[in-house]
């Protein structure tokens, strides 16, 4: 689901000797069953937001060794769930979203692939930083509940020594405060690819 990282994954295939299949969906989420969504600009559409709709078919078709999942867009706006408007850091939302993530990760591991959840780094936007931390915690709990799911923490790249930076080697990491794009995406994939390859080379899970 790392839509903005995908061009870098594709361009670095030859260098790192892997093959990649693009199953990304821009702007999607896992809030299945929500009946409304709103942002600070007003009501927002729900249609087309479910990332997992095509995952069962993709699992059967692709036979992937490793699947990478990166989700953090939920920091924007509120979701109507069982008649309540909720957002990350609300206990009811966090518990509900954790169930959604567990169900989705279970779809991806069904074909025997190992799944890597990329935990988001803290946001530089103070309006979203607390929500990002709650999403990190929820995704980490969900990953721990599903066999053959692992995590990789973008905080280790973006916040070396515990201090978050906005540039590495002169490259601005998240120009909009949230997304890695262009040279920043390539930097992230260069950091991420060896970790994924190590996992892919390890003994496969029992099918």
PDB file of C-alpha atoms in Angstrom:
ATOM      1  CA  UNK A   1       0.000   0.000   0.000  1.00  0.00           C
ATOM      2  CA  UNK A   2       3.038   2.261  -0.217  1.00  0.00           C
ATOM      3  CA  UNK A   3       1.726   4.181  -3.245  1.00  0.00           C
ATOM      4  CA  UNK A   4       4.305   6.985  -3.194  1.00  0.00           C
ATOM      5  CA  UNK A   5       7.182   4.574  -2.522  1.00  0.00           C
ATOM      6  CA  UNK A   6       6.302   2.339  -5.466  1.00  0.00           C
ATOM      7  CA  UNK A   7       8.216   4.292  -8.177  1.00  0.00           C
ATOM      8  CA  UNK A   8      11.375   3.929  -6.077  1.00  0.00           C
ATOM      9  CA  UNK A   9      10.729   0.218  -5.483  1.00  0.00           C
ATOM     10  CA  UNK A  10      10.367  -0.195  -9.242  1.00  0.00           C
ATOM     11  CA  UNK A  11      13.424   1.838 -10.216  1.00  0.00           C
ATOM     12  CA  UNK A  12      15.725   0.019  -7.761  1.00  0.00           C
ATOM     13  CA  UNK A  13      14.743  -3.547  -8.768  1.00  0.00           C
ATOM     14  CA  UNK A  14      17.871  -4.062 -10.848  1.00  0.00           C
ATOM     15  CA  UNK A  15      20.243  -2.703  -8.209  1.00  0.00           C
ATOM     16  CA  UNK A  16      18.889  -4.839  -5.389  1.00  0.00           C
ATOM     17  CA  UNK A  17      17.893  -7.847  -7.535  1.00  0.00           C
ATOM     18  CA  UNK A  18      14.299  -8.224  -6.510  1.00  0.00           C
ATOM     19  CA  UNK A  19      11.045  -8.127  -8.437  1.00  0.00           C
ATOM     20  CA  UNK A  20       8.089  -6.051  -7.318  1.00  0.00           C
ATOM     21  CA  UNK A  21       4.396  -6.142  -8.119  1.00  0.00           C
ATOM     22  CA  UNK A  22       2.429  -2.906  -7.792  1.00  0.00           C
ATOM     23  CA  UNK A  23      -0.735  -3.556  -5.799  1.00  0.00           C
ATOM     24  CA  UNK A  24      -0.867  -0.067  -4.306  1.00  0.00           C
ATOM     25  CA  UNK A  25      -3.994   2.078  -4.042  1.00  0.00           C
ATOM     26  CA  UNK A  26      -3.737   5.809  -3.519  1.00  0.00           C
ATOM     27  CA  UNK A  27      -5.775   7.311  -0.703  1.00  0.00           C
ATOM     28  CA  UNK A  28      -7.144   4.018   0.588  1.00  0.00           C
ATOM     29  CA  UNK A  29      -7.703   2.913   4.165  1.00  0.00           C
ATOM     30  CA  UNK A  30      -9.106  -0.021   6.108  1.00  0.00           C
ATOM     31  CA  UNK A  31     -12.090   1.595   7.793  1.00  0.00           C
ATOM     32  CA  UNK A  32     -14.536  -1.010   6.558  1.00  0.00           C
ATOM     33  CA  UNK A  33     -18.000  -0.491   8.001  1.00  0.00           C
ATOM     34  CA  UNK A  34     -17.628   3.227   8.669  1.00  0.00           C
ATOM     35  CA  UNK A  35     -20.761   5.129   7.677  1.00  0.00           C
ATOM     36  CA  UNK A  36     -19.293   8.608   7.359  1.00  0.00           C
ATOM     37  CA  UNK A  37     -16.072  10.555   7.058  1.00  0.00           C
ATOM     38  CA  UNK A  38     -15.272  14.219   7.543  1.00  0.00           C
ATOM     39  CA  UNK A  39     -12.244  16.482   7.431  1.00  0.00           C
ATOM     40  CA  UNK A  40     -11.763  20.038   8.610  1.00  0.00           C
ATOM     41  CA  UNK A  41     -13.179  21.069   5.209  1.00  0.00           C
ATOM     42  CA  UNK A  42     -16.436  19.179   5.723  1.00  0.00           C
ATOM     43  CA  UNK A  43     -17.880  15.786   4.710  1.00  0.00           C
ATOM     44  CA  UNK A  44     -15.584  13.516   2.701  1.00  0.00           C
ATOM     45  CA  UNK A  45     -16.529  10.587   0.445  1.00  0.00           C
ATOM     46  CA  UNK A  46     -16.228   7.032   1.694  1.00  0.00           C
ATOM     47  CA  UNK A  47     -16.305   5.305  -1.693  1.00  0.00           C
ATOM     48  CA  UNK A  48     -13.175   3.550  -2.906  1.00  0.00           C
ATOM     49  CA  UNK A  49     -11.302   3.776   0.399  1.00  0.00           C
ATOM     50  CA  UNK A  50     -11.098   0.061   1.239  1.00  0.00           C
ATOM     51  CA  UNK A  51      -7.523  -1.010   0.483  1.00  0.00           C
ATOM     52  CA  UNK A  52      -8.189  -4.706   0.914  1.00  0.00           C
ATOM     53  CA  UNK A  53     -10.912  -5.269  -1.711  1.00  0.00           C
ATOM     54  CA  UNK A  54      -8.541  -6.829  -4.247  1.00  0.00           C
ATOM     55  CA  UNK A  55      -6.094  -8.434  -1.817  1.00  0.00           C
ATOM     56  CA  UNK A  56      -7.462 -12.021  -1.920  1.00  0.00           C
ATOM     57  CA  UNK A  57      -7.094 -12.070  -5.732  1.00  0.00           C
ATOM     58  CA  UNK A  58      -3.647 -10.450  -5.549  1.00  0.00           C
ATOM     59  CA  UNK A  59      -2.432 -13.033  -3.021  1.00  0.00           C
ATOM     60  CA  UNK A  60      -3.510 -15.886  -5.303  1.00  0.00           C
ATOM     61  CA  UNK A  61      -1.984 -14.252  -8.393  1.00  0.00           C
ATOM     62  CA  UNK A  62       1.322 -12.852  -7.127  1.00  0.00           C
ATOM     63  CA  UNK A  63       2.714 -15.579  -4.812  1.00  0.00           C
ATOM     64  CA  UNK A  64       4.810 -12.924  -3.078  1.00  0.00           C
ATOM     65  CA  UNK A  65       7.610 -13.753  -0.649  1.00  0.00           C
ATOM     66  CA  UNK A  66       7.183 -10.464   1.210  1.00  0.00           C
ATOM     67  CA  UNK A  67       4.321  -7.962   1.181  1.00  0.00           C
ATOM     68  CA  UNK A  68       4.908  -4.394   2.406  1.00  0.00           C
ATOM     69  CA  UNK A  69       2.046  -2.467   3.996  1.00  0.00           C
ATOM     70  CA  UNK A  70       2.301   1.241   4.797  1.00  0.00           C
ATOM     71  CA  UNK A  71      -0.747   3.015   6.238  1.00  0.00           C
ATOM     72  CA  UNK A  72      -0.956   6.359   8.002  1.00  0.00           C
ATOM     73  CA  UNK A  73      -3.562   8.428   6.146  1.00  0.00           C
ATOM     74  CA  UNK A  74      -6.069   7.866   8.926  1.00  0.00           C
ATOM     75  CA  UNK A  75      -4.589  10.829  10.778  1.00  0.00           C
ATOM     76  CA  UNK A  76      -6.661  13.117   8.545  1.00  0.00           C
ATOM     77  CA  UNK A  77     -10.270  13.597   9.584  1.00  0.00           C
ATOM     78  CA  UNK A  78     -12.831  11.677  11.610  1.00  0.00           C
ATOM     79  CA  UNK A  79     -14.801   8.495  10.918  1.00  0.00           C
ATOM     80  CA  UNK A  80     -18.384   7.721  11.829  1.00  0.00           C
ATOM     81  CA  UNK A  81     -18.500   4.291  13.442  1.00  0.00           C
ATOM     82  CA  UNK A  82     -21.674   2.872  15.014  1.00  0.00           C
ATOM     83  CA  UNK A  83     -23.126   6.364  15.169  1.00  0.00           C
ATOM     84  CA  UNK A  84     -20.083   8.005  16.808  1.00  0.00           C
ATOM     85  CA  UNK A  85     -17.545  10.350  15.239  1.00  0.00           C
ATOM     86  CA  UNK A  86     -14.115   8.943  16.139  1.00  0.00           C
ATOM     87  CA  UNK A  87     -10.473   9.352  15.204  1.00  0.00           C
ATOM     88  CA  UNK A  88      -7.093   7.826  16.123  1.00  0.00           C
ATOM     89  CA  UNK A  89      -6.352   8.102  19.865  1.00  0.00           C
ATOM     90  CA  UNK A  90     -10.027   7.600  20.741  1.00  0.00           C
ATOM     91  CA  UNK A  91     -10.060   4.252  22.543  1.00  0.00           C
ATOM     92  CA  UNK A  92     -13.100   3.052  20.585  1.00  0.00           C
ATOM     93  CA  UNK A  93     -11.498   3.962  17.247  1.00  0.00           C
ATOM     94  CA  UNK A  94      -8.162   2.364  18.140  1.00  0.00           C
ATOM     95  CA  UNK A  95      -9.783  -0.932  19.163  1.00  0.00           C
ATOM     96  CA  UNK A  96     -11.990  -0.933  16.060  1.00  0.00           C
ATOM     97  CA  UNK A  97      -9.133  -0.073  13.698  1.00  0.00           C
ATOM     98  CA  UNK A  98      -6.929  -2.746  15.257  1.00  0.00           C
ATOM     99  CA  UNK A  99      -9.553  -5.347  14.349  1.00  0.00           C
ATOM    100  CA  UNK A 100      -9.645  -4.006  10.790  1.00  0.00           C
ATOM    101  CA  UNK A 101      -5.870  -4.245  10.458  1.00  0.00           C
ATOM    102  CA  UNK A 102      -5.773  -7.773  11.909  1.00  0.00           C
ATOM    103  CA  UNK A 103      -8.400  -8.921   9.398  1.00  0.00           C
ATOM    104  CA  UNK A 104      -6.534  -7.280   6.514  1.00  0.00           C
ATOM    105  CA  UNK A 105      -3.141  -8.707   7.470  1.00  0.00           C
ATOM    106  CA  UNK A 106      -4.699 -12.148   7.734  1.00  0.00           C
ATOM    107  CA  UNK A 107      -5.804 -11.831   4.103  1.00  0.00           C
ATOM    108  CA  UNK A 108      -2.256 -11.054   3.013  1.00  0.00           C
ATOM    109  CA  UNK A 109      -0.624 -13.946   4.896  1.00  0.00           C
ATOM    110  CA  UNK A 110      -3.186 -16.461   3.637  1.00  0.00           C
ATOM    111  CA  UNK A 111      -1.020 -17.413   0.646  1.00  0.00           C
ATOM    112  CA  UNK A 112       2.104 -17.970   2.748  1.00  0.00           C
ATOM    113  CA  UNK A 113       3.742 -14.569   2.280  1.00  0.00           C
ATOM    114  CA  UNK A 114       5.423 -12.767   5.094  1.00  0.00           C
ATOM    115  CA  UNK A 115       3.976  -9.309   5.616  1.00  0.00           C
ATOM    116  CA  UNK A 116       5.934  -6.279   6.765  1.00  0.00           C
ATOM    117  CA  UNK A 117       4.019  -3.393   8.310  1.00  0.00           C
ATOM    118  CA  UNK A 118       5.913  -0.117   8.004  1.00  0.00           C
ATOM    119  CA  UNK A 119       5.256   1.779  11.225  1.00  0.00           C
ATOM    120  CA  UNK A 120       4.988   5.516  10.472  1.00  0.00           C
ATOM    121  CA  UNK A 121       7.558   7.958  11.773  1.00  0.00           C
ATOM    122  CA  UNK A 122       6.315  10.843  13.913  1.00  0.00           C
ATOM    123  CA  UNK A 123       4.678  13.582  11.895  1.00  0.00           C
ATOM    124  CA  UNK A 124       6.275  17.020  11.734  1.00  0.00           C
ATOM    125  CA  UNK A 125       2.768  18.471  11.675  1.00  0.00           C
ATOM    126  CA  UNK A 126       1.822  19.034  15.308  1.00  0.00           C
ATOM    127  CA  UNK A 127      -1.850  18.593  14.405  1.00  0.00           C
ATOM    128  CA  UNK A 128      -1.141  14.993  13.393  1.00  0.00           C
ATOM    129  CA  UNK A 129       1.770  13.930  15.621  1.00  0.00           C
ATOM    130  CA  UNK A 130      -0.337  12.486  18.435  1.00  0.00           C
ATOM    131  CA  UNK A 131      -2.628  10.647  16.016  1.00  0.00           C
ATOM    132  CA  UNK A 132       0.395   9.211  14.221  1.00  0.00           C
ATOM    133  CA  UNK A 133       1.713   7.835  17.500  1.00  0.00           C
ATOM    134  CA  UNK A 134      -1.643   6.176  18.168  1.00  0.00           C
ATOM    135  CA  UNK A 135      -1.686   4.638  14.680  1.00  0.00           C
ATOM    136  CA  UNK A 136       1.852   3.332  15.248  1.00  0.00           C
ATOM    137  CA  UNK A 137       0.778   1.666  18.486  1.00  0.00           C
ATOM    138  CA  UNK A 138      -2.381   0.201  16.939  1.00  0.00           C
ATOM    139  CA  UNK A 139      -0.553  -1.212  13.927  1.00  0.00           C
ATOM    140  CA  UNK A 140       2.144  -2.681  16.158  1.00  0.00           C
ATOM    141  CA  UNK A 141      -0.449  -4.450  18.305  1.00  0.00           C
ATOM    142  CA  UNK A 142      -2.244  -5.743  15.208  1.00  0.00           C
ATOM    143  CA  UNK A 143       0.984  -7.060  13.680  1.00  0.00           C
ATOM    144  CA  UNK A 144       1.790  -8.943  16.877  1.00  0.00           C
ATOM    145  CA  UNK A 145      -1.542 -10.765  16.656  1.00  0.00           C
ATOM    146  CA  UNK A 146      -1.079 -12.241  13.169  1.00  0.00           C
ATOM    147  CA  UNK A 147       1.458 -15.020  12.480  1.00  0.00           C
ATOM    148  CA  UNK A 148       4.102 -14.247   9.831  1.00  0.00           C
ATOM    149  CA  UNK A 149       3.651 -10.479  10.189  1.00  0.00           C
ATOM    150  CA  UNK A 150       6.659  -8.318  11.016  1.00  0.00           C
ATOM    151  CA  UNK A 151       7.238  -4.610  11.487  1.00  0.00           C
ATOM    152  CA  UNK A 152       9.846  -2.186  10.243  1.00  0.00           C
ATOM    153  CA  UNK A 153      10.006   1.139  12.001  1.00  0.00           C
ATOM    154  CA  UNK A 154      10.457   4.276   9.899  1.00  0.00           C
ATOM    155  CA  UNK A 155      11.191   6.073  13.172  1.00  0.00           C
ATOM    156  CA  UNK A 156      14.620   4.410  13.174  1.00  0.00           C
ATOM    157  CA  UNK A 157      15.404   6.096   9.857  1.00  0.00           C
ATOM    158  CA  UNK A 158      13.774   9.467  10.488  1.00  0.00           C
ATOM    159  CA  UNK A 159      14.641   9.832  14.182  1.00  0.00           C
ATOM    160  CA  UNK A 160      18.200   8.516  14.633  1.00  0.00           C
ATOM    161  CA  UNK A 161      19.168   8.624  18.284  1.00  0.00           C
ATOM    162  CA  UNK A 162      15.644   9.688  19.169  1.00  0.00           C
ATOM    163  CA  UNK A 163      15.815  13.084  17.446  1.00  0.00           C
ATOM    164  CA  UNK A 164      13.683  13.388  14.307  1.00  0.00           C
ATOM    165  CA  UNK A 165      15.243  15.082  11.288  1.00  0.00           C
ATOM    166  CA  UNK A 166      13.641  16.564   8.199  1.00  0.00           C
ATOM    167  CA  UNK A 167      16.639  15.945   5.932  1.00  0.00           C
ATOM    168  CA  UNK A 168      19.141  13.146   5.327  1.00  0.00           C
ATOM    169  CA  UNK A 169      22.125  13.776   3.059  1.00  0.00           C
ATOM    170  CA  UNK A 170      20.495  17.008   1.915  1.00  0.00           C
ATOM    171  CA  UNK A 171      17.260  15.264   0.898  1.00  0.00           C
ATOM    172  CA  UNK A 172      14.036  16.562   2.434  1.00  0.00           C
ATOM    173  CA  UNK A 173      12.243  13.491   3.710  1.00  0.00           C
ATOM    174  CA  UNK A 174       8.613  14.611   3.753  1.00  0.00           C
ATOM    175  CA  UNK A 175       8.011  17.857   1.931  1.00  0.00           C
ATOM    176  CA  UNK A 176       4.343  17.834   2.895  1.00  0.00           C
ATOM    177  CA  UNK A 177       5.080  16.597   6.418  1.00  0.00           C
ATOM    178  CA  UNK A 178       3.683  13.108   5.742  1.00  0.00           C
ATOM    179  CA  UNK A 179       4.740  11.458   2.460  1.00  0.00           C
ATOM    180  CA  UNK A 180       8.091  10.275   1.083  1.00  0.00           C
ATOM    181  CA  UNK A 181       8.280  11.156  -2.591  1.00  0.00           C
ATOM    182  CA  UNK A 182      10.903  11.384  -5.329  1.00  0.00           C
ATOM    183  CA  UNK A 183      14.477  11.332  -3.943  1.00  0.00           C
ATOM    184  CA  UNK A 184      13.128  10.839  -0.419  1.00  0.00           C
ATOM    185  CA  UNK A 185      11.222   7.731  -1.501  1.00  0.00           C
ATOM    186  CA  UNK A 186      14.395   6.358  -3.089  1.00  0.00           C
ATOM    187  CA  UNK A 187      16.317   7.002   0.127  1.00  0.00           C
ATOM    188  CA  UNK A 188      13.656   5.124   2.104  1.00  0.00           C
ATOM    189  CA  UNK A 189      13.644   2.151  -0.280  1.00  0.00           C
ATOM    190  CA  UNK A 190      17.455   1.939  -0.209  1.00  0.00           C
ATOM    191  CA  UNK A 191      17.172   1.671   3.583  1.00  0.00           C
ATOM    192  CA  UNK A 192      14.230  -0.718   3.447  1.00  0.00           C
ATOM    193  CA  UNK A 193      15.189  -3.105   0.622  1.00  0.00           C
ATOM    194  CA  UNK A 194      18.050  -4.929   2.417  1.00  0.00           C
ATOM    195  CA  UNK A 195      15.780  -5.531   5.411  1.00  0.00           C
ATOM    196  CA  UNK A 196      13.098  -7.020   3.172  1.00  0.00           C
ATOM    197  CA  UNK A 197      15.642  -9.168   1.363  1.00  0.00           C
ATOM    198  CA  UNK A 198      16.927 -10.569   4.652  1.00  0.00           C
ATOM    199  CA  UNK A 199      13.404 -11.544   5.581  1.00  0.00           C
ATOM    200  CA  UNK A 200      12.710 -13.035   2.133  1.00  0.00           C
ATOM    201  CA  UNK A 201      15.870 -15.145   2.379  1.00  0.00           C
ATOM    202  CA  UNK A 202      14.932 -16.583   5.753  1.00  0.00           C
ATOM    203  CA  UNK A 203      13.149 -19.918   6.110  1.00  0.00           C
ATOM    204  CA  UNK A 204       9.615 -19.622   4.752  1.00  0.00           C
ATOM    205  CA  UNK A 205       6.659 -20.038   7.100  1.00  0.00           C
ATOM    206  CA  UNK A 206       4.770 -23.290   7.110  1.00  0.00           C
ATOM    207  CA  UNK A 207       1.987 -23.204   4.521  1.00  0.00           C
TER     208      UNK A 207
END
